[in-house]
Amino acid sequence: MDENPGLSEQYRTASPWPFFIALSIPLAEAGILFNLFAVAVGGLLLFFGCCAGMLQEAGYVDRPWRSLVVGAVIVLAFGGLLLYADTQVANEAVQLAERGYAVLVAGIILFVGGLLGEVFVDDGEFAV
Amino acid sequence: MQLNGQLALTILMGLFLVGVFAWLTRVENWSGYTPLSSGGSAVSGESGYVSEEKPAGIVRWLTTVDHKDIGLMYGAYGVFAFVVGGLMVILMRTELATPETVLVQPGFYNSLLTSHGITMLFLFGTPIIAAFSNYFIPLIIGADDMAFPRINAIAFWLLPPAALLIWAGFFPIPNLIPAQTAWTMYTPLSAGVGQGNQMNAGVDLMMLGLHLSGVSATMGAINFIATIFTERGEEVTWANLDIFSWTILTQSGLILFAFPLLGSALLMLIADRNLGTTFFAVGEGGGAMLWQHLFWFFGHPEVYILVLPPMGLVSYILPRFAGRRLFGFKFVVYSTLAIGVLSFGVWAHHMFSTGMDPRLRASFMAVSMAIAIPSAVKTFNWITTMWNGNIRLTAPMLYCIGFVSNFIIGGVTGVFLASIPVDLVLHDTYYVVGHFHYIVMGAITFAGMAGIYYWFPLVTGRMYQRSLAKWHFWLWMVGTNITFLAMILLGYGGMPRRYATYLPQFASLHQIATLGAYMLLLGGIIWVWNMVQSYFEGPVVEDGDPWDLEASGLRTVEWDWFDRKLQTKIADGGEEEPVTDGGVVEDESADELDTDE
């Protein structure tokens, strides 16, 4: 039985990335909101890592590493914003700095990962 | 102790990430991608495990980007949420059989009513519509798949975490209680101020879950707009685009404008609760009115987000069993678009009794009355389609007719509520509850059932049991009208909404409503039984036109697709088929033809 009559056989019907991207968003959100350092870092890494992988899979980029660096810049900017906001908030109960550090750590890991991949991973492995 | 907790969490998270990484490297051969110059979704000549065929077993469902698979997952998810939300309300209706509290405490009752509303609107209503649109829109408009198949998968997979977060308060987790804010989450109650217990993290989790479901709906909407605009087959033009696609296109437009606003308002509320902001603080901020305006600017279009596609389903299915084309097709499309535009101009009719400026109130009353016109145009078109038609009372047709009937009652009661003086009397009474349940249960869910029965043979390759379907319909038709008519009468009597207890004078009508709810439960059990048993044991459909639509010239393209599917099945000659559907080798054609009657 042909499940897809009339459809090109080259059509891709599976991708492992969406599931983990969907999982990473609540992890990152909950981690940042409830100030859970590891969950925030892990959720952000998972999100931007899988986005880079998916961009490569879809053919929008050749290699995932620069996407990681772009992700890192966004994350670092957000972390910086949180740190700046913390200095503007007088309320002692609101701890934006800790959340900011978690986001910054995720950004640094993404940045280093992207940089190492760009420099050290052999281009031959990604040959067309 | 706290450090140990952080350490454990870090190790757990690290192990999880390593596990994900290891699994991904096993499933995907990263270095083997062949980038496409077009950047499209079709990938050619690539290597890797999942690229050549659908993987087997559970991995197939976790990794699929096929619109039909995702449609089925949306459907299964929606049905599960419907069962959960239904059981919640059965508990509530049981409690309401007596004036005093017997079964559940008032606080827990409030939690149930909050979760029932959110579950039915966001975890059942929106996903069950997405089930139909994902499965059928690409087939109907001649597209290979959705425009963004991976975004489609992300949109679906956001929903299970959303449900877990929304229901988190009900799970036996220490120090976590379910939200009791009602689905409207009015401040200051939902802001957690005062002496109540709504500062609990369970309320935050519910809001996060709702936010996620909004992100999911927005992603889906962008995908449908892109698909209907850019992926149509050559023979599908704007002039002959089908009515269901029109309603999904309009709905997607509404989602695009409404849901990001809900997301923003929720983030503001979460920030008020956790980060010391004062967006909705009484005195310093916008107060309760700001929340109500923001919420209902989303909330009223949400009503049309939920009702337009079911209207499309009815407009699509009803003519097939009336033996005639849809009467006034163009005007049904125009009405859909008119409702889409007007739906953004009526939100404050939910706030007539808040003491807002009377001049503003009058304008919202006018637009609310005006939106009844396109709705009535559609209703008359459905009736005229059936007029002098060759009506066949199949289960999908019964549900379409039930839709029209219930929609009229729900709609007319709504016109009265749109009138300020009437609203001031009936606001926050059971009349409102009866009115909108006629729409969400009597109309939206009925249209969903029409769709489920109509396409059951196409999706499963088997026919449902007709007599059970009729039992289901009549139990639901009678049950719906008993339950919600009793509520309208309760509202006339002055019974207020959202109470676990009531004065003894309301007992009879409440007991009648509870009886109706049990009829709905019974019908629901019959439906689930029918679906499950027929899926496994129903008679195999061998004709590509099981509804005999060809005779009246009303066959549509998805049945042609089904026919081609059956033809290739026969051409395979019952041999082992290639593993294209998850590795399960099905050889039904040989043996099951003998066993099924």
XYZ file of C-alpha atoms in Angstrom:
725
model
C 0.000 0.000 0.000
C 1.281 3.441 -0.890
C 0.805 5.763 2.061
C 1.495 8.827 -0.044
C 0.199 8.246 -3.541
C 1.472 10.865 -5.905
C 4.061 12.178 -3.475
C 7.738 12.359 -4.309
C 9.700 9.512 -2.757
C 12.402 11.952 -1.804
C 10.086 13.652 0.627
C 11.489 13.554 4.102
C 8.972 12.304 6.650
C 10.979 12.250 9.880
C 13.213 14.589 11.830
C 14.504 14.105 15.379
C 14.887 17.801 16.194
C 11.323 19.160 16.696
C 10.571 16.948 19.700
C 13.586 18.210 21.622
C 13.030 21.827 20.609
C 9.499 21.567 21.986
C 10.861 19.999 25.185
C 13.554 22.644 25.587
C 11.185 25.629 25.590
C 9.299 24.678 28.795
C 12.580 23.605 30.420
C 14.223 26.954 29.689
C 11.109 28.939 30.648
C 10.561 27.082 33.922
C 14.285 27.159 34.728
C 14.508 30.924 34.309
C 11.165 31.674 35.990
C 11.719 29.490 39.059
C 15.430 30.309 39.257
C 16.603 26.723 38.728
C 20.140 27.214 37.456
C 20.768 23.828 35.845
C 17.339 23.596 34.225
C 17.679 27.057 32.699
C 21.153 26.316 31.322
C 20.140 22.872 30.046
C 16.937 24.126 28.431
C 18.738 26.936 26.596
C 21.525 24.612 25.409
C 18.988 22.083 24.173
C 16.946 24.746 22.384
C 19.758 26.465 20.519
C 21.641 23.222 19.888
C 18.605 21.578 18.313
C 17.742 24.727 16.347
C 21.246 24.642 14.852
C 20.861 20.964 14.023
C 17.466 21.521 12.440
C 18.671 24.461 10.366
C 21.409 22.242 8.989
C 19.058 19.346 8.382
C 16.638 21.563 6.459
C 19.507 22.804 4.323
C 19.334 26.432 5.418
C 22.959 26.246 6.606
C 25.839 23.923 5.680
C 27.301 23.558 9.156
C 25.664 24.022 12.557
C 28.513 25.863 14.317
C 27.866 29.437 13.298
C 24.190 29.021 14.186
C 25.376 28.114 17.681
C 27.411 31.301 17.857
C 24.432 33.380 16.697
C 22.335 31.667 19.358
C 25.053 32.414 21.904
C 24.978 36.132 21.054
C 21.180 36.242 21.593
C 21.465 34.356 24.888
C 24.349 36.501 26.123
C 22.405 39.664 25.301
C 19.394 38.359 27.247
C 21.610 37.413 30.191
C 23.173 40.846 30.157
C 19.726 42.407 30.120
C 18.742 40.409 33.195
C 21.920 41.488 35.022
C 21.277 45.120 34.112
C 17.637 44.847 35.185
C 18.757 43.453 38.528
C 20.633 46.662 39.283
C 17.472 48.664 38.565
C 15.178 46.661 40.825
C 15.016 47.792 44.424
C 12.939 44.827 45.616
C 15.241 42.473 47.561
C 12.997 39.478 46.967
C 13.516 39.637 43.218
C 16.744 37.870 42.268
C 17.287 38.636 38.601
C 21.079 38.384 38.898
C 21.070 34.636 39.586
C 18.824 34.092 36.587
C 21.092 36.319 34.527
C 24.158 34.268 35.446
C 22.408 31.050 34.423
C 21.561 32.563 31.025
C 25.130 33.883 30.643
C 26.605 30.459 31.426
C 24.401 28.903 28.739
C 25.527 31.605 26.308
C 29.204 31.010 27.058
C 28.871 27.240 26.587
C 27.066 27.784 23.270
C 29.702 30.276 22.158
C 32.618 28.014 23.054
C 30.892 25.008 21.494
C 30.271 26.895 18.269
C 33.805 28.251 18.198
C 35.428 24.855 18.815
C 33.233 23.229 16.204
C 34.015 25.912 13.656
C 37.774 25.648 14.239
C 38.372 21.986 14.945
C 35.733 19.937 13.172
C 37.014 18.780 9.837
C 35.235 20.294 6.874
C 35.628 17.020 5.040
C 33.072 15.445 7.333
C 30.516 17.891 5.997
C 31.406 17.522 2.389
C 28.537 17.734 -0.012
C 20.866 20.585 51.695
C 19.944 23.184 49.125
C 23.368 22.832 47.519
C 22.865 19.074 47.305
C 19.555 19.670 45.581
C 21.164 22.007 43.053
C 23.974 19.501 42.501
C 21.541 16.653 41.934
C 19.568 18.771 39.499
C 22.741 19.727 37.637
C 23.869 16.115 37.348
C 20.397 15.050 36.236
C 20.246 17.790 33.615
C 23.762 16.939 32.429
C 22.916 13.256 32.087
C 19.743 14.167 30.223
C 21.602 16.362 27.753
C 24.277 13.700 27.202
C 21.531 11.135 26.649
C 19.793 13.371 24.101
C 23.116 14.008 22.361
C 23.953 10.303 22.206
C 20.505 9.436 20.859
C 20.630 12.178 18.250
C 24.024 11.067 16.971
C 22.704 7.525 16.688
C 19.529 8.529 14.860
C 20.933 11.282 12.701
C 24.044 11.110 10.609
C 24.987 14.771 10.932
C 27.868 14.702 8.534
C 25.818 13.211 5.759
C 23.395 16.003 5.019
C 23.225 17.284 1.530
C 22.318 20.928 1.743
C 19.651 22.067 -0.663
C 20.112 25.202 -2.637
C 16.421 25.991 -2.289
C 16.379 25.582 1.452
C 13.091 23.797 1.170
C 11.841 20.906 3.159
C 12.356 18.195 0.602
C 15.798 16.706 0.994
C 17.317 14.544 -1.636
C 20.151 12.092 -1.686
C 20.880 12.246 2.000
C 21.996 9.536 4.334
C 21.089 8.881 7.935
C 18.675 6.646 9.710
C 15.490 8.683 9.619
C 15.935 10.144 6.176
C 15.239 7.082 4.082
C 12.065 5.826 5.638
C 9.876 6.355 8.628
C 11.591 4.783 11.634
C 9.932 1.949 13.471
C 7.840 1.913 16.613
C 7.644 4.811 19.017
C 10.563 6.617 17.329
C 8.387 7.040 14.246
C 5.877 9.059 16.219
C 8.526 11.058 18.086
C 10.310 12.071 14.908
C 7.547 12.325 12.316
C 7.079 15.508 10.297
C 4.415 13.970 8.041
C 1.291 16.133 8.237
C -0.983 13.091 8.427
C 0.931 11.581 11.365
C 0.945 14.926 13.142
C -2.777 15.265 12.471
C -3.373 11.873 14.053
C -1.278 12.833 17.075
C -3.228 16.079 17.445
C -6.405 14.000 17.293
C -5.284 11.487 19.904
C -4.087 14.311 22.131
C -7.341 16.234 21.740
C -9.434 13.165 22.551
C -7.345 12.437 25.648
C -7.715 16.036 26.851
C -11.451 15.872 26.103
C -11.768 12.785 28.306
C -9.802 14.463 31.116
C -11.844 17.682 30.896
C -15.048 15.644 30.656
C -14.291 13.608 33.758
C -13.487 16.829 35.631
C -16.909 18.237 34.815
C -18.638 14.959 35.697
C -17.113 15.323 39.156
C -18.415 18.901 39.327
C -21.906 18.021 38.099
C -22.061 15.175 40.609
C -21.206 17.610 43.380
C -23.927 19.966 42.101
C -26.598 17.274 42.441
C -27.029 18.445 46.021
C -27.167 22.054 47.283
C -24.537 21.505 49.978
C -20.984 20.212 49.483
C -20.771 16.443 49.720
C -18.203 15.160 47.267
C -15.619 17.905 46.718
C -14.618 20.902 48.787
C -15.380 24.361 47.338
C -11.672 25.101 46.787
C -11.177 21.925 44.804
C -14.388 22.646 42.889
C -12.894 25.967 41.843
C -9.759 24.164 40.686
C -11.850 21.751 38.655
C -13.816 24.524 36.962
C -10.592 26.368 36.138
C -8.958 23.299 34.637
C -12.120 22.135 32.878
C -12.319 25.427 31.004
C -8.659 25.657 30.087
C -8.458 21.974 29.151
C -11.496 22.087 26.897
C -10.571 25.348 25.149
C -6.806 25.036 24.762
C -6.017 21.327 25.053
C -9.098 19.882 23.340
C -10.706 22.570 21.146
C -7.693 24.042 19.387
C -5.855 20.701 18.954
C -8.864 18.789 17.627
C -9.307 21.488 14.964
C -5.578 21.233 14.199
C -6.060 17.475 13.819
C -8.499 17.963 10.945
C -6.583 20.810 9.344
C -3.220 19.038 9.522
C -4.510 15.832 8.056
C -6.799 17.219 5.385
C -5.765 20.717 4.265
C -2.611 19.540 2.422
C -4.637 16.733 0.829
C -7.513 19.007 -0.154
C -5.401 21.830 -1.593
C -2.982 19.486 -3.341
C 0.109 20.264 -1.252
C 2.835 17.684 -0.598
C 2.880 18.610 3.072
C 2.667 21.674 5.266
C 4.915 24.569 4.268
C 7.071 24.052 7.372
C 6.853 20.387 8.403
C 9.315 20.680 11.270
C 7.596 23.761 12.726
C 4.437 21.702 12.502
C 6.021 18.978 14.638
C 7.355 21.536 17.141
C 3.878 23.059 17.442
C 2.421 19.669 18.316
C 5.148 18.611 20.733
C 4.737 21.831 22.724
C 1.268 20.644 23.713
C 2.094 17.628 25.949
C 4.397 19.725 28.183
C 1.685 22.427 28.169
C -0.865 19.919 29.457
C 1.498 18.637 32.149
C 2.100 22.197 33.353
C -1.585 23.121 33.289
C -2.527 19.999 35.258
C 0.594 20.078 37.475
C -1.329 21.289 40.512
C -3.448 18.116 40.504
C -0.427 15.830 40.667
C 0.703 14.691 44.130
C 3.617 17.133 44.314
C 4.313 18.693 47.731
C 3.386 22.371 48.144
C 1.744 22.569 44.746
C -1.970 23.300 44.382
C -4.055 23.716 41.244
C -5.124 27.188 40.126
C -8.552 28.412 41.252
C -8.645 31.537 39.111
C -11.166 30.342 36.487
C -9.945 30.305 32.910
C -10.258 34.098 32.689
C -7.531 34.551 35.359
C -8.919 37.884 36.557
C -6.592 39.997 38.645
C -6.099 40.690 41.540
C -6.986 37.071 42.435
C -4.627 35.641 39.790
C -1.901 38.119 40.737
C -1.713 36.239 44.038
C -2.174 39.270 46.236
C -4.171 39.241 49.454
C -4.803 36.437 51.897
C -5.684 33.686 49.415
C -3.572 30.765 48.281
C -3.246 31.740 44.613
C 0.390 32.810 45.007
C 1.160 29.093 44.762
C 3.598 27.911 42.092
C 0.834 25.708 40.680
C -0.783 28.862 39.296
C 2.519 29.928 37.704
C 2.860 26.511 36.099
C -0.681 26.736 34.730
C 0.118 30.121 33.187
C 3.356 28.806 31.702
C 1.435 25.889 30.220
C -1.137 28.229 28.757
C 1.648 30.360 27.336
C 3.163 27.278 25.695
C -0.150 26.259 24.155
C -0.373 29.796 22.749
C 3.097 29.512 21.219
C 2.018 26.210 19.709
C -1.175 27.685 18.224
C 0.741 30.641 16.778
C 3.303 28.373 15.125
C 0.500 26.305 13.650
C -1.295 29.412 12.378
C 1.801 30.753 10.587
C 2.232 27.326 9.038
C -1.351 27.164 7.754
C -1.245 30.669 6.312
C 2.011 29.855 4.494
C 0.674 26.499 3.329
C -2.631 27.802 1.972
C -0.944 30.767 0.268
C 2.077 29.060 -1.233
C 1.619 25.290 -1.376
C -1.667 24.994 -3.269
C -1.739 22.713 -6.265
C -1.886 24.305 -9.711
C -5.580 23.576 -10.112
C -6.510 25.126 -6.752
C -7.172 28.862 -7.052
C -8.646 31.394 -4.665
C -11.878 31.085 -6.613
C -12.252 27.359 -6.043
C -10.533 27.038 -2.673
C -12.703 24.852 -0.447
C -14.720 26.242 2.451
C -12.765 24.377 5.163
C -9.483 25.916 3.993
C -11.128 29.347 3.998
C -12.191 28.960 7.602
C -8.775 27.645 8.651
C -7.115 30.556 6.854
C -9.366 33.045 8.660
C -8.866 31.256 11.964
C -5.094 31.349 11.480
C -5.296 35.088 10.901
C -7.242 35.496 14.134
C -4.713 33.340 16.007
C -1.895 35.458 14.630
C -3.396 38.603 16.138
C -4.939 37.169 19.303
C -2.591 34.575 20.777
C 0.608 36.684 20.925
C -1.434 39.156 22.952
C -2.470 36.439 25.403
C 1.175 35.363 25.612
C 2.309 38.908 26.378
C -0.444 39.484 28.940
C 0.430 36.170 30.628
C 4.110 37.103 30.801
C 3.123 40.440 32.368
C 1.001 38.612 34.914
C 3.778 36.094 35.643
C 6.186 39.009 36.077
C 3.722 40.675 38.466
C 3.592 37.466 40.477
C 7.296 36.628 40.526
C 9.416 39.596 39.544
C 7.812 42.459 41.422
C 6.376 44.339 38.435
C 3.122 46.283 38.851
C 1.341 45.948 35.513
C -1.921 44.873 37.099
C -1.372 46.184 40.618
C -4.345 48.034 42.028
C -3.570 51.745 42.304
C -0.023 51.783 40.894
C -0.652 49.867 37.684
C -3.437 49.246 35.220
C -5.468 47.357 37.800
C -8.134 44.794 37.144
C -9.501 46.627 34.098
C -6.218 46.429 32.169
C -6.136 42.655 32.579
C -9.755 42.311 31.508
C -9.205 44.416 28.392
C -6.051 42.527 27.410
C -7.539 39.146 28.216
C -10.786 39.686 26.332
C -9.067 41.276 23.351
C -7.627 37.798 23.031
C -10.549 35.965 24.594
C -13.322 36.945 22.263
C -11.465 36.256 19.008
C -10.611 32.937 20.703
C -14.316 32.104 20.578
C -14.245 32.553 16.799
C -10.887 30.784 16.550
C -12.736 27.816 18.005
C -15.994 28.131 16.068
C -14.946 29.132 12.535
C -13.227 25.851 11.552
C -16.119 23.753 12.908
C -18.408 25.973 10.800
C -16.099 25.112 7.917
C -16.415 21.408 8.693
C -20.188 21.645 8.693
C -20.173 23.687 5.471
C -17.915 21.018 3.959
C -19.725 17.893 5.175
C -23.398 18.892 5.321
C -23.829 19.336 1.525
C -22.458 15.807 0.892
C -25.448 14.294 2.661
C -27.952 16.873 1.441
C -27.206 15.885 -2.141
C -26.635 19.509 -3.110
C -23.764 21.938 -3.303
C -23.411 24.443 -0.460
C -25.982 27.174 -0.999
C -24.403 30.621 -1.450
C -20.796 29.444 -1.153
C -19.445 32.949 -1.756
C -21.566 34.416 0.997
C -20.449 31.773 3.444
C -16.859 32.787 2.664
C -17.670 36.488 3.003
C -19.443 35.785 6.296
C -16.386 33.926 7.539
C -14.160 36.883 6.711
C -16.683 39.340 8.201
C -16.824 37.372 11.439
C -13.024 37.313 11.476
C -12.815 41.105 11.246
C -15.739 41.901 13.569
C -14.512 39.453 16.230
C -11.847 41.973 17.225
C -14.426 44.675 17.900
C -16.636 43.009 20.474
C -14.385 42.133 23.399
C -15.749 44.576 25.945
C -19.199 42.948 25.909
C -17.649 40.648 28.524
C -17.131 43.737 30.682
C -20.476 45.561 30.539
C -20.914 45.317 34.292
C -17.434 46.586 35.212
C -18.456 50.237 35.276
C -16.687 51.150 32.049
C -17.625 54.269 30.085
C -21.261 53.869 28.891
C -20.453 55.392 25.476
C -17.819 52.716 24.871
C -20.247 50.121 26.120
C -22.845 51.171 23.537
C -20.381 50.811 20.649
C -19.399 47.321 21.762
C -23.074 46.428 22.026
C -23.622 47.585 18.437
C -20.726 45.519 17.041
C -21.749 42.491 19.121
C -25.214 42.665 17.626
C -23.734 43.169 14.152
C -21.663 39.997 14.339
C -24.906 38.033 14.576
C -25.593 38.937 10.927
C -22.816 36.958 9.212
C -23.463 34.113 11.658
C -27.114 34.127 10.652
C -26.166 34.262 6.955
C -24.260 31.014 7.457
C -27.110 29.426 9.368
C -29.602 30.263 6.653
C -27.184 28.921 4.045
C -26.957 25.589 5.824
C -30.711 25.380 6.130
C -31.202 26.334 2.488
C -28.631 23.749 1.444
C -30.790 21.088 3.091
C -34.034 22.556 1.737
C -35.542 20.162 -0.821
C -32.295 18.219 -0.700
C -31.862 14.479 -0.797
C -30.999 14.161 2.871
C -29.261 11.031 4.155
C -29.218 10.842 7.953
C -25.799 9.304 8.428
C -23.955 9.940 11.699
C -21.894 12.833 10.258
C -25.065 14.413 8.851
C -26.900 14.018 12.161
C -24.055 15.822 13.866
C -24.140 18.598 11.239
C -27.869 19.094 11.773
C -27.319 18.954 15.538
C -24.682 21.634 15.088
C -27.071 23.954 13.246
C -29.825 23.403 15.808
C -27.615 23.968 18.853
C -25.827 26.860 17.190
C -29.141 28.651 16.724
C -30.007 28.325 20.420
C -26.479 29.259 21.506
C -26.404 32.149 19.050
C -29.811 33.615 19.885
C -29.126 33.494 23.639
C -25.900 35.323 22.785
C -27.744 38.122 21.005
C -29.685 38.769 24.192
C -26.469 38.873 26.205
C -25.056 41.421 23.753
C -27.757 43.836 24.854
C -26.447 45.902 27.780
C -29.620 45.992 29.909
C -30.164 42.253 29.584
C -26.483 41.570 30.253
C -26.542 43.602 33.458
C -29.249 41.270 34.772
C -27.803 38.000 33.488
C -24.074 38.704 33.914
C -22.228 35.995 35.894
C -25.285 33.759 36.033
C -25.775 30.238 34.692
C -27.468 31.811 31.657
C -24.010 32.743 30.373
C -22.721 29.246 31.115
C -25.672 27.694 29.267
C -25.235 30.090 26.324
C -21.568 29.392 25.664
C -21.875 25.659 26.296
C -24.507 25.489 23.569
C -21.750 26.820 21.314
C -18.681 24.965 22.603
C -20.379 21.638 23.293
C -23.519 21.764 21.175
C -21.874 23.289 18.117
C -18.064 23.010 18.133
C -17.842 19.510 19.591
C -20.744 18.322 17.431
C -18.975 19.559 14.295
C -15.834 17.781 15.475
C -17.832 14.584 15.797
C -19.258 15.097 12.304
C -15.687 15.318 11.019
C -14.525 12.303 12.991
C -17.339 10.076 11.715
C -17.122 11.435 8.157
C -13.408 10.753 7.765
C -13.164 7.692 10.005
C -13.175 5.350 6.947
C -10.519 7.440 5.205
C -8.140 7.552 8.159
C -8.556 4.019 9.473
C -9.606 2.157 6.335
C -12.534 0.731 8.319
C -16.147 1.707 8.949
C -17.502 2.580 12.375
C -20.538 0.816 13.840
C -23.534 2.780 12.641
C -26.013 1.896 15.380
C -23.554 2.826 18.121
C -22.943 6.134 16.318
C -26.690 6.829 16.332
C -26.876 6.028 20.053
C -23.986 8.396 20.577
C -25.662 11.177 18.626
C -29.070 10.973 20.265
C -27.633 10.688 23.792
C -25.547 13.762 23.091
C -28.258 15.742 21.346
C -30.773 15.139 24.136
C -28.105 15.342 26.862
C -26.732 18.645 25.568
C -30.147 20.246 25.427
C -31.207 18.964 28.839
C -27.985 20.097 30.517
C -27.641 23.510 28.987
C -31.307 24.463 28.745
C -31.509 23.775 32.485
C -28.553 26.126 32.918
C -30.270 28.882 30.935
C -33.336 28.509 33.151
C -31.113 28.531 36.253
C -29.669 31.797 34.999
C -33.119 33.337 34.603
C -33.698 32.337 38.221
C -30.567 34.186 39.306
C -28.243 31.270 40.013
C -24.678 32.694 39.967
C -21.762 30.953 38.194
C -18.757 29.288 39.799
C -20.236 28.058 43.077
C -19.974 24.587 44.566
C -23.065 25.210 46.704
C -26.423 26.837 46.040
C -29.783 27.661 47.552
C -32.223 24.711 47.757
C -34.656 26.449 45.356
C -32.248 25.708 42.480
C -31.941 21.991 43.292
C -34.381 20.598 40.703
C -32.829 22.339 37.702
C -29.313 21.490 38.894
C -30.308 17.840 39.184
C -31.752 17.917 35.668
C -28.474 19.425 34.399
C -26.549 16.670 36.179
C -28.784 14.038 34.577
C -28.017 15.556 31.167
C -24.293 15.498 31.943
C -24.530 11.779 32.704
C -26.229 11.239 29.356
C -23.280 12.991 27.758
C -20.929 10.714 29.714
C -22.775 7.616 28.535
C -22.738 8.833 24.938
C -19.041 9.589 25.258
C -18.280 6.079 26.518
C -20.217 4.608 23.581
C -18.268 6.862 21.201
C -14.835 5.879 22.561
C -15.837 2.205 22.485
C -17.076 2.550 18.909
C -13.891 4.286 17.761
C -11.515 1.822 19.434
C -13.379 -1.343 18.497
C -14.058 -0.228 14.939
C -10.415 0.775 14.502
C -9.371 -2.798 15.218
C -12.349 -4.835 14.077
C -14.610 -2.671 11.919
C -15.485 -3.791 8.397
C -12.673 -2.963 5.985
C -13.569 -0.255 3.487
C -12.846 -1.472 -0.025
C -14.461 1.324 -1.971
C -12.739 4.680 -2.338
C -16.146 6.317 -2.079
C -17.730 4.833 1.063
C -20.306 7.656 1.302
C -21.441 7.191 -2.285
C -20.719 10.807 -3.134
C -19.885 10.126 -6.766
C -23.562 9.565 -7.587
C -24.494 13.100 -6.606
C -21.307 14.605 -8.042
C -20.154 15.745 -4.617
C -17.016 13.659 -4.202
C -14.031 15.687 -3.021
C -10.307 15.301 -3.614
C -9.382 13.671 -0.319
C -11.553 10.695 -1.288
C -9.727 10.533 -4.630
C -6.511 10.342 -2.618
C -8.031 7.568 -0.508
C -9.111 5.773 -3.655
C -5.588 5.931 -5.091
C -4.284 4.604 -1.791
C -6.662 1.646 -1.989
C -5.780 1.046 -5.655
C -2.068 0.823 -4.915
C -2.913 -1.502 -2.049
C -4.633 -3.854 -4.451
C -1.772 -3.512 -6.908
C 0.595 -4.704 -4.200
C -1.268 -7.980 -4.354
C -1.145 -8.626 -0.643
C 2.563 -9.151 -0.612
C 4.739 -7.817 2.130
C 4.714 -4.141 1.665
C 7.787 -1.977 2.000
C 8.249 -0.731 5.519
C 6.809 2.718 5.064
C 4.467 2.868 7.985
C 6.555 2.244 11.028
C 7.916 -1.188 10.268
C 4.703 -3.023 11.017
C 4.074 -5.343 8.149
C 0.372 -5.301 7.561
C -1.110 -7.825 5.282
C -4.760 -7.122 5.734
C -5.876 -7.495 2.214
C -5.523 -11.271 2.157
C -6.955 -12.535 5.399
C -9.230 -9.804 6.721
C -11.398 -9.696 3.667
C -12.633 -13.117 4.659
C -13.276 -12.372 8.295
C -14.994 -9.013 8.077
C -18.538 -8.882 7.067
